[in-house]
Structures are given as structure tokens and as C-alpha cells.
């Protein structure tokens, strides 16, 4: 695994795109086909399943290191990563043989069906054969948490260069439901038949946030739609079967069984891009309703009734088996509209309506009121644009409505992870309720490094109590917290939970008695929950 | 049991000799373990340090008078018998042994037990009570032998040279910088130094220490002449100062580079794990070798390390000090164990 560890270290340490691609190329040129295949799989989130609980790993690591468990637990928050903590506390390996990546993945895969004693033996033996970085990677594979600082795009670019093929075509080949156990490197990367896998989606086209609407030119060049707060999905009907893919390249077909009805009506060779939304009586429900369905592999009947979904369709990528992504959006939308028009109206699919783009002012107005219909703002798409792959600037823009905000006081602070392990960056915030402070959210982004540094030194001097890594601090500093949504949550003391909370501003001008109250939050919940 | 040394809000105090060790408050008489700025501070009535530590201290503290002793030479101060013993941390660094009526305490300042081939090697001193640092007092910190790290640096330097890049290595001005230039393979290319490091080099060379040839970087230095150089500078010089060397690879040398998170925060391409402080293994063996039963734990992971020592049967205590946060590695420490930042005990 030495070569893979070298690759990982380089990717981890350099921020330069060229160095990353060079490191990937070096690996691809030297590795065996099966190591290459596993590398592509790992870097695209196709990880082996977690083979053992982290509780057991901690115990075994402490035992092998000859330290009590409490000492191990003290080290963990300092390092900020379990796999790394284990790699560091273990005594040096007594033997080192350089087995390939595939060997260690097979080892991980072999663990799951074993008895606990046998698992322990395999893992302790592995730890004794790996150096610190290799152990770290092995532990990441064990805990199912493998992540690396490189985009799939760069992996694809390096691989395209090594195998001398077009990057976009390779991107398409690498999508779909393959695993290294179900395909060979040759079949996946070298063979020229992406249609071999009928479930294969197209790379999603992703929009950028727009900074300056004035740069977009005449409004007549644009198609405006409401930006829905659902799950981006690609619905595929090929060879009599249907598949639903998320943007994260996750197959969601079984989670949303209502789309099975579409199979009988969509012609073979149809691929629709859209948003899966909870939807009832002609109106979208809030994201909170949809959230009940996310993460469930199977759906009970009751939930199908309480949280029905539809696909808000906004683009057509394949039509009668032909890839039409090169056609302009106006044409694709036209085809999509006539397709949906001819479907029975009770099917769970609808055309995402265009917001009339008569002037930028009318669009600005529509954006302002988007939240009232549970939308996040507007999507602006150039009518003449092809459907590109990935996040490309110029033709697709999101124009989001301003977030909801509330002023709150920091009451707990905790050190960040990784790059921010030296700073207190994770805060818990409270609002007032009578004379009490009620915690209601955590946030850990939105401030500058300089601000985090300043608060870190303040926290150290104003700690009231410590609970493990968490410090209770004097309630003094007020922050404006921005968030995208709010929902009722009986699990929390405040009774509410926020979506995407972050710190918008450090309100050094605001005294503690001017922060918002729990009643303010409850009012927001009534309005937007 | 009588207390040979006590812990006050000005520093470690010896009532029998009426002196302080590494004080941070203004005092009449200060005994100094070594020249790092958190241990040797300005404004004391008088100073006593080893002969080898004095020149750098003089340079840093300016116009003060420093009395010196040789290692292992005994000085009588009041009712206390005092001697200095090598701490292996940086050249001239010492553990201070204080004996009063047969009771022996040792204040070790900062130390490492590895011989870096450059500082006077650490010598264990038997005592009843031992005051130890705990900068790297967690079992996640275990150093590789110096030669392994030196080989890593040589490999990195050689590769950079092949690519026509300068090798910029961040290290602290007193100790680490000189240790690095001494252990790398100077035949690979010229070694250039930042002025703050070269000033220290001049002093150390003048007192007879051997260092490889180095070139002081000034405004007039023609950088084109040294395309394959190893440039050693304090981490604060990364940025505009280092930019002028053109194509380059940047690296840090510090014990904290053992942590991926810190390494990433530093945004250097390479992190070399090397420290002038004892690692977990060294701390434990050094403490065991003193034979002391009472252990006082200063700057670092004080509470965790103290709890560990108690588990091992020591009579161990946390001591609040103002040490740490100096140029010797401390500034990169993850902020988890700073409960001793408050008032002294
Ligand atoms: Zn020091
Ligand atoms: Zn120190």
C-alpha cells in the first residue's frame, strides 16, 4: 500500500491542481488494474462498508498501545480524527511487507462475517504490518470513512490523460452503480460502451451562485424557474426499467417507489433531470417533510401517504435513446413540455413552471417572495445553453433568497477539527426565554480566521466549566445566525431545529439583552416551518 | 516533606536560597535553564546560567549582567546547593538541581533525551522531586530517530534541486534551525539562512560550536546564484520574504507536524516531524530515571499527563506556569489543554 499512501499524502498536502493530477497519474501508471479500480472507487465515494464498530477499535488500539482507554479518549479530540488517533498511539509495526491496496481492502471485506475474536486478530495483525500513514488509511477503510482532498473531476482528468481518452466521455463511463467487485478496470475504463450499463446517469450540470445580476444581459435570453428545496435527481427509463439517481450519484430508486408508475408511460431511452419534492394538493411541502423519507431504504405505506413525492422536471437529457445534451435548453424544454403534457395528470411528475421573465425587476420580485411557496429563490438558465457536465460558470445560476437570521449569544465553544484543531470554532448558541438562555443551534462557519483567533483567546480566558472538549463560556458575545429553514424538533430543548445554520456576523455592537427570544424563533417556525 | 522549591505567581521559587528559576515576574535573583523567550525574560535583578547558554541570552536580553557556571559545578546560594546539568534541549540548556538539607529537587525546563549531536546530551539526575514539561505529553507523539528525519529532508531537498526549486524550511531561530543544518547533508547544495537565524549562528560559532557553512540572506544576496539552496528561516518569514526565491517547495520542521490537522493548517507542502522536546516515550523514561516520587508537571498537556503519572503510582501534580507559547514549537499546539492559563498555584 506504499504507493497508495504516497498518493494520499501528496493529495492531502498540496493544494495545487497540477501537483494533484501529476500524483494521480504517477499512481495510475504504476498500479495494477485492480488497485487502479479500487483507487477510482474510493475517490468516488464507493467505500467498503464499515467492518467493525469504532468502540471496539478504540478498545483494541488502547490495549495494543498499552494505555488506558481514558487516555486514548483524551488524545482523540486533540487529533480530531479517530483513524489518525489509532494510527498514532499504536507501537511501531514489527514487520512491514508492502502488500497492494487491493490486499488490504480484501482484508477489510473479509472481516465483517467473522466472530469478534477473529476480527480482532485480523485487525491487530494488520496494524502490526503497516506504517503510520498506511495504518491511517487502513483504519479509514475499516470505519467506512475514507475521504480524500481531491475532486472526482481531477481523478477523471488524470485517468483520461493516462488512458488517452476524452475527459467528458470518461466521466460518463465512471458513473453508475458499478463496484470494483462487479466490474474490471478494462470494462469500466477502457471499453467503449457506456450504454452497457442501462442505469448509467449523465454527469449533472451544477449551477453557481450569482453575484451580479447586471452582468447577465437581456432578460429575454434567460429561462427563470423557482429553485426548489428538494433532492436533485435524474430519472432514467431504459430497457423497460427505471432508475432514480441523486446528484451524489446514489441510486434512490427503491426509496421513492411512486416513480415506478412512470415506467409504463415514459418511452425507453428517456432521461429527465429534476427535483424530487414532497408535494401535496398542487403545492410543494417543506423540506422537513421530504427529510422523513431521506435515509430510509424502504418506505412504509403510511409515509407514502403523509409525504408523497413528485419529480419537478426541468430538463430532458436523453430522448428516444439519443443524447440531446448538446441541443439548446429552449429546445430540450420544449420536448420535455410536450412529453409531460401527454402524460396522465395523476402521475408523480410535473413540469417545473417558468417564472415569466418580462424584466429583471419582476424576477427580483419573484425571488423576494420565493420562500412563501417553499422555494429557495430562482434558477436562471440561458435559453441557448447546452447541458454541460459539472459546475461550469456562465449558463446556469442560482439566485437565492436572503437567509433567515436571528441574533443569539454564544454559550459553549469547542475546538474545530483538522485544519482548525488549534482554534475554538464550533459554538453553541442560545436565545432568551424569560431570564433563561435556551440553546437552539450549533454553528461553525462564517467567521474569518482572524475572528476565530480572537474568539479563541477570549474563550480561554472566559471558560466557566469544561465538559470534556466542550467549554461553557460567559454569555457575552452576540452573533447573527443565518439559516435556510426551520422545523419543529421535539428532541431539542428549544423545540426547533435549523437548516444550514452559520454565523453571518459577529455582532460586537450588540449587548446581550438585545438578542432574540425563543418566542421569535417560534414565530418563525409558524411562518416558515 | 519539606519543599525545596515552591510555585509562586512569579515563578518557581527556592526559599532556602531566595532565588527563582525561569521566573516570569520581576525578581531579584533568577536562575535560567535556557535562552528561549518564555524561560529567559528581561528585567531580573541578576541572572545565573550555564556558560554555553549565556551568549545567546546576552544577545536576546541586551544590557543585563549574567553570571555563569559550568555544567555540574556546585554553587552555594544561601542554604541551597545548586548545580546545572545538560537538558539536551538546545545548546547550553540545563536542568537545575537544587539540594537543601539532603533533599534534592530538579527543575528541568525544556528537555529531550535524544542526542541531537549538537546540544550537550541530556543527563539523568537522581532526585526526590522532578519538575517536568509536558509539551508532547500524549501517547500520540513518538519521534523517529533523527537520522530518519534527516534522510527525509535530504530526499526532499534533492528532489527540489532536480526540479529547479529552492527548498524553504521553516524552523525556530534558536536550536531547531541549527540542529537541522547540522544533520542534513550539506553536500547537496548551499544552505542559506534568514538574518534572525544567522545572528544566532554567529553567536554559537563564536563560542566554539561547529556549524556547516551558511550564507546570510540580505537585500544584496544574488538569489540566482543559489538555485538549489536549502533556505532555513523562521516560519514567520514564509510569504513575501520567501517569495523572492522563486520556484520553491515549502516545509516545516516541528513536532506538531505529526498531526495532519496542524500540517494542513500550516499549508506547507511537507511537514518534518522533529522536536527539541521529549516525546511521550522520552518523558516517561526520563521521569523514571530520576527515581523521583514527586513529579510536578508544567507547560503542555499538564492535566492528562499528571493523571497518567498518578495511574503509574507517582505523586504527581499540575503546576501552572507562564511557560510555553515561545518560539520552541509551542505555538502550533492544539488548544485543548490550557486550564493552567489562569492564576498560578
Ligand atoms: Zn525551550
Ligand atoms: Zn518551554
Coordinates of N, CA and C in Angstrom, one line a residue, chain A residues 254-403:
Chain A
X254 N -35.3 2.7 -5.0 CA -36.2 2.0 -4.0 C -36.8 2.9 -3.0
X255 N -36.1 4.0 -2.8 CA -36.6 4.9 -1.7 C -37.9 5.7 -2.2
X256 N -38.0 5.8 -3.5 CA -39.2 6.6 -4.0 C -40.0 5.7 -4.9
X257 N -40.7 4.7 -4.3 CA -41.4 3.7 -5.2 C -42.5 4.3 -6.1
X258 N -42.9 5.5 -5.7 CA -44.0 6.1 -6.5 C -43.6 6.3 -8.0
X259 N -42.3 6.4 -8.3 CA -41.9 6.7 -9.7 C -42.0 5.4 -10.5
X260 N -42.3 4.3 -9.9 CA -42.4 3.1 -10.7 C -43.6 3.2 -11.7
X261 N -44.6 4.0 -11.3 CA -45.7 4.1 -12.2 C -45.3 4.7 -13.6
X262 N -44.3 5.6 -13.5 CA -43.8 6.3 -14.7 C -43.3 5.3 -15.8
X263 N -42.9 4.1 -15.3 CA -42.3 3.2 -16.2 C -43.2 2.9 -17.4
X264 N -44.5 2.8 -17.1 CA -45.5 2.4 -18.2 C -45.8 3.5 -19.2
X265 N -45.3 4.7 -18.8 CA -45.7 5.9 -19.7 C -44.5 6.5 -20.4
X266 N -43.4 6.4 -19.8 CA -42.2 7.1 -20.5 C -41.6 6.1 -21.5
X267 N -41.3 6.6 -22.7 CA -40.7 5.8 -23.7 C -39.3 5.3 -23.2
X268 N -38.8 4.2 -23.7 CA -37.4 3.8 -23.4 C -36.5 4.8 -24.0
X269 N -35.3 5.0 -23.3 CA -34.4 6.0 -23.8 C -34.8 7.4 -23.4
X270 N -35.3 7.5 -22.1 CA -35.7 8.8 -21.6 C -34.9 9.1 -20.4
X271 N -34.2 10.3 -20.3 CA -33.6 10.7 -19.1 C -34.0 12.1 -18.7
X272 N -34.6 12.3 -17.6 CA -35.1 13.6 -17.1 C -34.3 14.1 -15.9
X273 N -34.0 15.3 -15.9 CA -33.3 16.0 -14.8 C -34.4 16.8 -14.0
X274 N -34.4 16.7 -12.7 CA -35.4 17.4 -12.0 C -35.1 17.4 -10.5
X275 N -36.2 17.8 -9.8 CA -36.0 17.9 -8.3 C -37.1 17.0 -7.7
X276 N -36.7 16.1 -6.8 CA -37.7 15.3 -6.1 C -38.2 16.1 -4.9
X277 N -39.5 16.3 -4.9 CA -40.1 17.2 -3.9 C -41.2 16.5 -3.2
X278 N -41.4 16.8 -1.9 CA -42.6 16.4 -1.2 C -43.7 17.4 -1.7
X279 N -44.8 16.8 -2.1 CA -45.8 17.6 -2.8 C -47.2 17.1 -2.6
X280 N -48.1 18.0 -2.2 CA -49.5 17.5 -2.0 C -50.4 18.6 -2.4
X281 N -51.5 18.2 -3.0 CA -52.6 19.1 -3.5 C -52.0 20.3 -4.3
X282 N -51.1 20.0 -5.2 CA -50.6 21.0 -6.1 C -49.6 22.0 -5.5
X283 N -49.2 21.8 -4.2 CA -48.2 22.7 -3.6 C -47.1 21.9 -3.0
X284 N -45.8 22.4 -3.1 CA -44.7 21.7 -2.5 C -44.8 21.8 -1.0
X285 N -44.5 20.8 -0.3 CA -44.4 20.8 1.1 C -42.9 21.2 1.5
X286 N -42.7 21.5 2.8 CA -41.4 22.0 3.2 C -40.4 20.8 3.1
X287 N -39.1 21.2 3.1 CA -38.1 20.2 3.0 C -38.2 19.2 4.2
X288 N -38.7 19.7 5.3 CA -38.8 18.8 6.5 C -39.6 17.6 6.3
X289 N -40.6 17.7 5.4 CA -41.5 16.5 5.1 C -40.7 15.5 4.3
X290 N -39.9 16.1 3.3 CA -39.1 15.2 2.5 C -38.0 14.5 3.3
X291 N -37.5 15.2 4.3 CA -36.5 14.7 5.1 C -36.8 13.4 5.8
X292 N -38.1 13.2 6.1 CA -38.6 12.0 6.7 C -38.3 10.8 5.8
X293 N -38.2 11.1 4.5 CA -38.1 10.0 3.5 C -36.6 9.7 3.2
X294 N -35.8 10.7 3.5 CA -34.3 10.6 3.2 C -33.7 9.6 4.2
X295 N -32.9 8.8 3.7 CA -32.2 7.9 4.6 C -33.0 6.6 4.9
X296 N -34.2 6.5 4.4 CA -35.0 5.3 4.6 C -34.8 4.5 3.3
X297 N -34.4 3.2 3.5 CA -34.2 2.4 2.3 C -35.5 1.9 1.8
X298 N -36.4 1.6 2.7 CA -37.7 1.2 2.3 C -38.7 2.1 3.0
X299 N -39.9 2.2 2.3 CA -40.8 3.2 2.8 C -42.1 2.6 3.2
X300 N -42.5 2.7 4.5 CA -43.8 2.2 4.9 C -45.0 2.9 4.2
X301 N -46.1 2.2 4.0 CA -47.3 2.8 3.3 C -47.7 4.2 3.9
X302 N -47.7 4.2 5.2 CA -48.2 5.4 5.9 C -47.4 6.6 5.4
X303 N -46.1 6.4 5.2 CA -45.3 7.5 4.8 C -45.5 8.0 3.4
X304 N -45.9 7.0 2.5 CA -46.2 7.3 1.2 C -47.4 8.3 1.1
X305 N -48.3 8.1 2.1 CA -49.5 9.0 2.2 C -49.2 10.3 2.8
X306 N -48.3 10.3 3.9 CA -48.0 11.5 4.6 C -47.0 12.4 3.9
X307 N -46.1 11.7 3.2 CA -45.1 12.5 2.5 C -44.9 12.1 1.0
X308 N -45.9 12.3 0.2 CA -45.9 11.9 -1.2 C -44.9 12.8 -1.9
X309 N -44.2 12.2 -2.9 CA -43.2 13.0 -3.7 C -43.6 13.0 -5.2
X310 N -43.1 14.1 -5.8 CA -43.2 14.1 -7.3 C -41.8 14.6 -7.8
X311 N -41.6 14.4 -9.1 CA -40.5 14.9 -9.7 C -40.8 16.2 -10.5
X312 N -40.3 17.3 -10.0 CA -40.4 18.6 -10.8 C -39.4 18.5 -11.9
X313 N -39.8 18.3 -13.1 CA -38.9 18.0 -14.2 C -38.5 19.4 -14.8
X314 N -37.1 19.5 -14.9 CA -36.7 20.8 -15.6 C -35.8 20.6 -16.8
X315 N -35.4 19.4 -17.1 CA -34.6 19.2 -18.3 C -34.7 17.8 -18.8
X316 N -34.5 17.7 -20.1 CA -34.5 16.4 -20.8 C -33.2 16.2 -21.4
X317 N -32.5 15.1 -21.0 CA -31.1 14.9 -21.5 C -31.0 13.8 -22.5
X318 N -32.0 12.9 -22.5 CA -31.9 11.8 -23.5 C -33.4 11.6 -24.0
X319 N -33.6 11.4 -25.2 CA -34.9 11.3 -25.8 C -34.9 10.3 -26.9
X320 N -35.7 9.2 -26.7 CA -35.7 8.1 -27.7 C -34.3 7.5 -27.9
X321 N -33.6 7.5 -26.8 CA -32.3 6.8 -26.8 C -31.2 7.7 -27.3
X322 N -31.5 9.0 -27.7 CA -30.4 9.9 -28.2 C -30.0 10.9 -27.1
X323 N -28.7 11.0 -26.9 CA -28.2 12.0 -26.0 C -28.4 13.4 -26.6
X324 N -29.3 14.2 -26.0 CA -29.6 15.5 -26.7 C -29.1 16.7 -25.9
X325 N -28.0 16.4 -25.1 CA -27.5 17.5 -24.2 C -26.9 18.6 -24.9
X326 N -26.5 18.4 -26.2 CA -25.9 19.5 -27.0 C -27.0 20.5 -27.5
X327 N -28.2 20.0 -27.6 CA -29.3 20.9 -28.1 C -29.5 22.1 -27.1
X328 N -29.9 23.2 -27.6 CA -30.1 24.4 -26.6 C -31.2 24.1 -25.6
X329 N -31.1 24.7 -24.5 CA -32.1 24.5 -23.4 C -33.6 24.7 -23.9
X330 N -33.8 25.7 -24.7 CA -35.1 26.1 -25.2 C -35.7 24.9 -25.9
X331 N -34.9 24.2 -26.7 CA -35.4 23.0 -27.5 C -35.7 21.8 -26.5
X332 N -34.7 21.6 -25.6 CA -34.9 20.5 -24.7 C -36.1 20.7 -23.8
X333 N -36.4 21.9 -23.4 CA -37.5 22.2 -22.6 C -38.8 22.0 -23.4
X334 N -38.8 22.4 -24.6 CA -39.9 22.2 -25.5 C -40.3 20.7 -25.6
X335 N -39.3 19.9 -25.8 CA -39.6 18.4 -25.9 C -40.1 17.9 -24.6
X336 N -39.5 18.4 -23.5 CA -39.9 18.0 -22.1 C -41.3 18.3 -21.9
X337 N -41.7 19.6 -22.2 CA -43.1 20.0 -22.0 C -44.1 19.2 -22.8
X338 N -43.8 18.9 -24.0 CA -44.8 18.1 -24.8 C -44.8 16.6 -24.2
X339 N -43.7 16.1 -23.8 CA -43.7 14.8 -23.1 C -44.6 14.8 -21.9
X340 N -44.5 15.8 -21.1 CA -45.2 15.7 -19.8 C -46.7 16.1 -20.1
X341 N -47.0 16.9 -21.1 CA -48.3 17.2 -21.4 C -49.1 16.0 -21.8
X342 N -48.5 15.1 -22.4 CA -49.2 13.9 -22.9 C -49.3 12.8 -21.9
X343 N -48.8 13.0 -20.7 CA -48.9 12.0 -19.6 C -50.2 12.2 -18.8
X344 N -50.7 11.2 -18.3 CA -51.9 11.3 -17.4 C -51.5 12.3 -16.2
X345 N -52.5 13.1 -15.8 CA -52.2 14.1 -14.8 C -51.9 13.6 -13.4
X346 N -52.3 12.4 -13.1 CA -52.2 11.9 -11.7 C -50.8 11.2 -11.5
X347 N -49.9 11.3 -12.5 CA -48.6 10.7 -12.3 C -47.7 11.7 -11.5
X348 N -46.8 11.1 -10.7 CA -45.9 12.0 -9.9 C -44.8 12.7 -10.6
X349 N -45.2 13.4 -11.6 CA -44.2 14.2 -12.4 C -44.9 15.5 -12.8
X350 N -44.2 16.6 -12.8 CA -44.8 17.9 -13.3 C -43.7 18.7 -13.9
X351 N -44.0 19.5 -14.9 CA -43.0 20.4 -15.5 C -42.8 21.5 -14.5
X352 N -41.5 21.8 -14.3 CA -41.2 22.9 -13.4 C -41.5 24.2 -14.2
X353 N -42.5 25.0 -13.6 CA -43.0 26.1 -14.3 C -42.0 27.2 -14.5
X354 N -42.1 27.9 -15.6 CA -41.2 29.1 -15.8 C -41.8 30.3 -15.1
X355 N -41.0 31.0 -14.5 CA -41.4 32.3 -13.9 C -41.3 33.3 -15.1
X356 N -42.4 34.0 -15.4 CA -42.4 34.9 -16.6 C -41.2 35.9 -16.4
X357 N -40.3 35.9 -17.4 CA -39.1 36.8 -17.3 C -39.3 38.0 -18.2
X358 N -40.3 38.9 -17.7 CA -40.6 40.1 -18.5 C -39.5 41.1 -18.3
X359 N -39.0 41.2 -17.0 CA -37.9 42.2 -16.7 C -37.2 41.6 -15.5
X360 N -36.0 42.2 -15.3 CA -35.2 41.7 -14.2 C -35.9 42.1 -12.9
X361 N -36.7 43.2 -12.9 CA -37.4 43.7 -11.8 C -38.5 42.7 -11.4
X362 N -39.2 42.2 -12.3 CA -40.3 41.2 -12.0 C -39.6 39.9 -11.4
X363 N -38.5 39.6 -11.9 CA -37.8 38.4 -11.4 C -37.3 38.6 -10.0
X364 N -36.8 39.8 -9.8 CA -36.3 40.2 -8.4 C -37.5 40.1 -7.4
X365 N -38.7 40.5 -7.9 CA -39.9 40.4 -7.0 C -40.2 38.9 -6.7
X366 N -40.1 38.1 -7.8 CA -40.5 36.7 -7.6 C -39.5 36.0 -6.6
X367 N -38.2 36.5 -6.7 CA -37.2 35.9 -5.8 C -37.6 36.3 -4.4
X368 N -37.9 37.6 -4.1 CA -38.2 38.0 -2.8 C -39.3 37.1 -2.1
X369 N -40.3 36.7 -2.9 CA -41.4 36.0 -2.3 C -41.3 34.5 -2.4
X370 N -40.2 34.0 -2.9 CA -40.0 32.6 -3.2 C -40.2 31.8 -1.9
X371 N -39.8 32.3 -0.8 CA -39.9 31.5 0.4 C -41.4 31.1 0.8
X372 N -42.3 32.0 0.4 CA -43.7 31.8 0.7 C -44.2 30.5 0.0
X373 N -43.6 30.1 -1.1 CA -44.0 28.9 -1.7 C -43.0 27.7 -1.5
X374 N -42.3 27.9 -0.4 CA -41.3 26.9 0.0 C -40.2 26.7 -1.1
X375 N -39.9 27.8 -1.8 CA -38.7 27.7 -2.7 C -37.6 28.5 -2.2
X376 N -36.4 28.2 -2.7 CA -35.2 28.9 -2.1 C -34.7 30.1 -2.9
X377 N -35.5 30.4 -3.9 CA -35.1 31.5 -4.8 C -35.3 31.2 -6.2
X378 N -34.5 31.7 -7.1 CA -34.7 31.4 -8.5 C -33.5 30.7 -9.1
X379 N -33.8 29.9 -10.2 CA -32.8 29.4 -11.0 C -32.8 30.2 -12.4
X380 N -31.7 30.6 -12.8 CA -31.6 31.3 -14.1 C -30.8 30.4 -15.1
X381 N -31.4 30.1 -16.2 CA -30.7 29.3 -17.2 C -30.8 29.9 -18.5
X382 N -29.6 30.0 -19.2 CA -29.6 30.6 -20.5 C -30.3 29.7 -21.5
X383 N -31.2 30.3 -22.3 CA -32.0 29.5 -23.2 C -31.3 28.8 -24.2
X384 N -30.1 29.4 -24.6 CA -29.3 28.8 -25.7 C -28.3 27.8 -25.2
X385 N -28.3 27.5 -23.9 CA -27.2 26.7 -23.4 C -27.3 25.2 -23.5
X386 N -26.2 24.5 -23.9 CA -26.3 23.1 -23.8 C -26.2 22.6 -22.4
X387 N -26.5 21.3 -22.2 CA -26.4 20.7 -20.8 C -25.0 20.3 -20.6
X388 N -24.2 21.0 -19.8 CA -22.8 20.7 -19.5 C -22.6 19.8 -18.4
X389 N -21.4 19.3 -18.2 CA -21.1 18.4 -17.1 C -20.4 19.1 -16.0
X390 N -20.9 19.0 -14.8 CA -20.2 19.6 -13.6 C -20.6 21.0 -13.4
X391 N -19.7 21.7 -12.6 CA -20.0 23.0 -12.2 C -19.3 24.0 -13.1
X392 N -20.0 24.5 -14.1 CA -19.4 25.4 -15.1 C -20.1 26.8 -15.0
X393 N -19.3 27.8 -15.0 CA -19.9 29.2 -14.8 C -20.4 29.7 -16.2
X394 N -21.5 30.5 -16.1 CA -21.9 31.2 -17.3 C -23.3 31.0 -17.7
X395 N -23.8 29.7 -17.7 CA -25.1 29.5 -18.3 C -26.2 29.2 -17.2
X396 N -25.8 28.6 -16.1 CA -26.8 28.3 -15.1 C -26.4 29.1 -13.8
X397 N -27.4 29.7 -13.2 CA -27.1 30.5 -12.0 C -28.2 30.2 -11.0
X398 N -27.8 30.2 -9.7 CA -28.8 30.2 -8.6 C -28.9 31.6 -8.1
X399 N -30.1 32.0 -7.9 CA -30.3 33.4 -7.3 C -31.1 33.2 -6.1
X400 N -30.4 32.9 -5.0 CA -31.1 32.5 -3.8 C -31.7 33.7 -3.0
X401 N -32.8 33.5 -2.3 CA -33.4 34.5 -1.4 C -32.4 34.6 -0.2
X402 N -32.4 35.8 0.4 CA -31.6 36.0 1.6 C -32.0 35.1 2.7
X403 N -31.0 34.6 3.5 CA -31.4 33.6 4.5 C -32.2 34.3 5.6

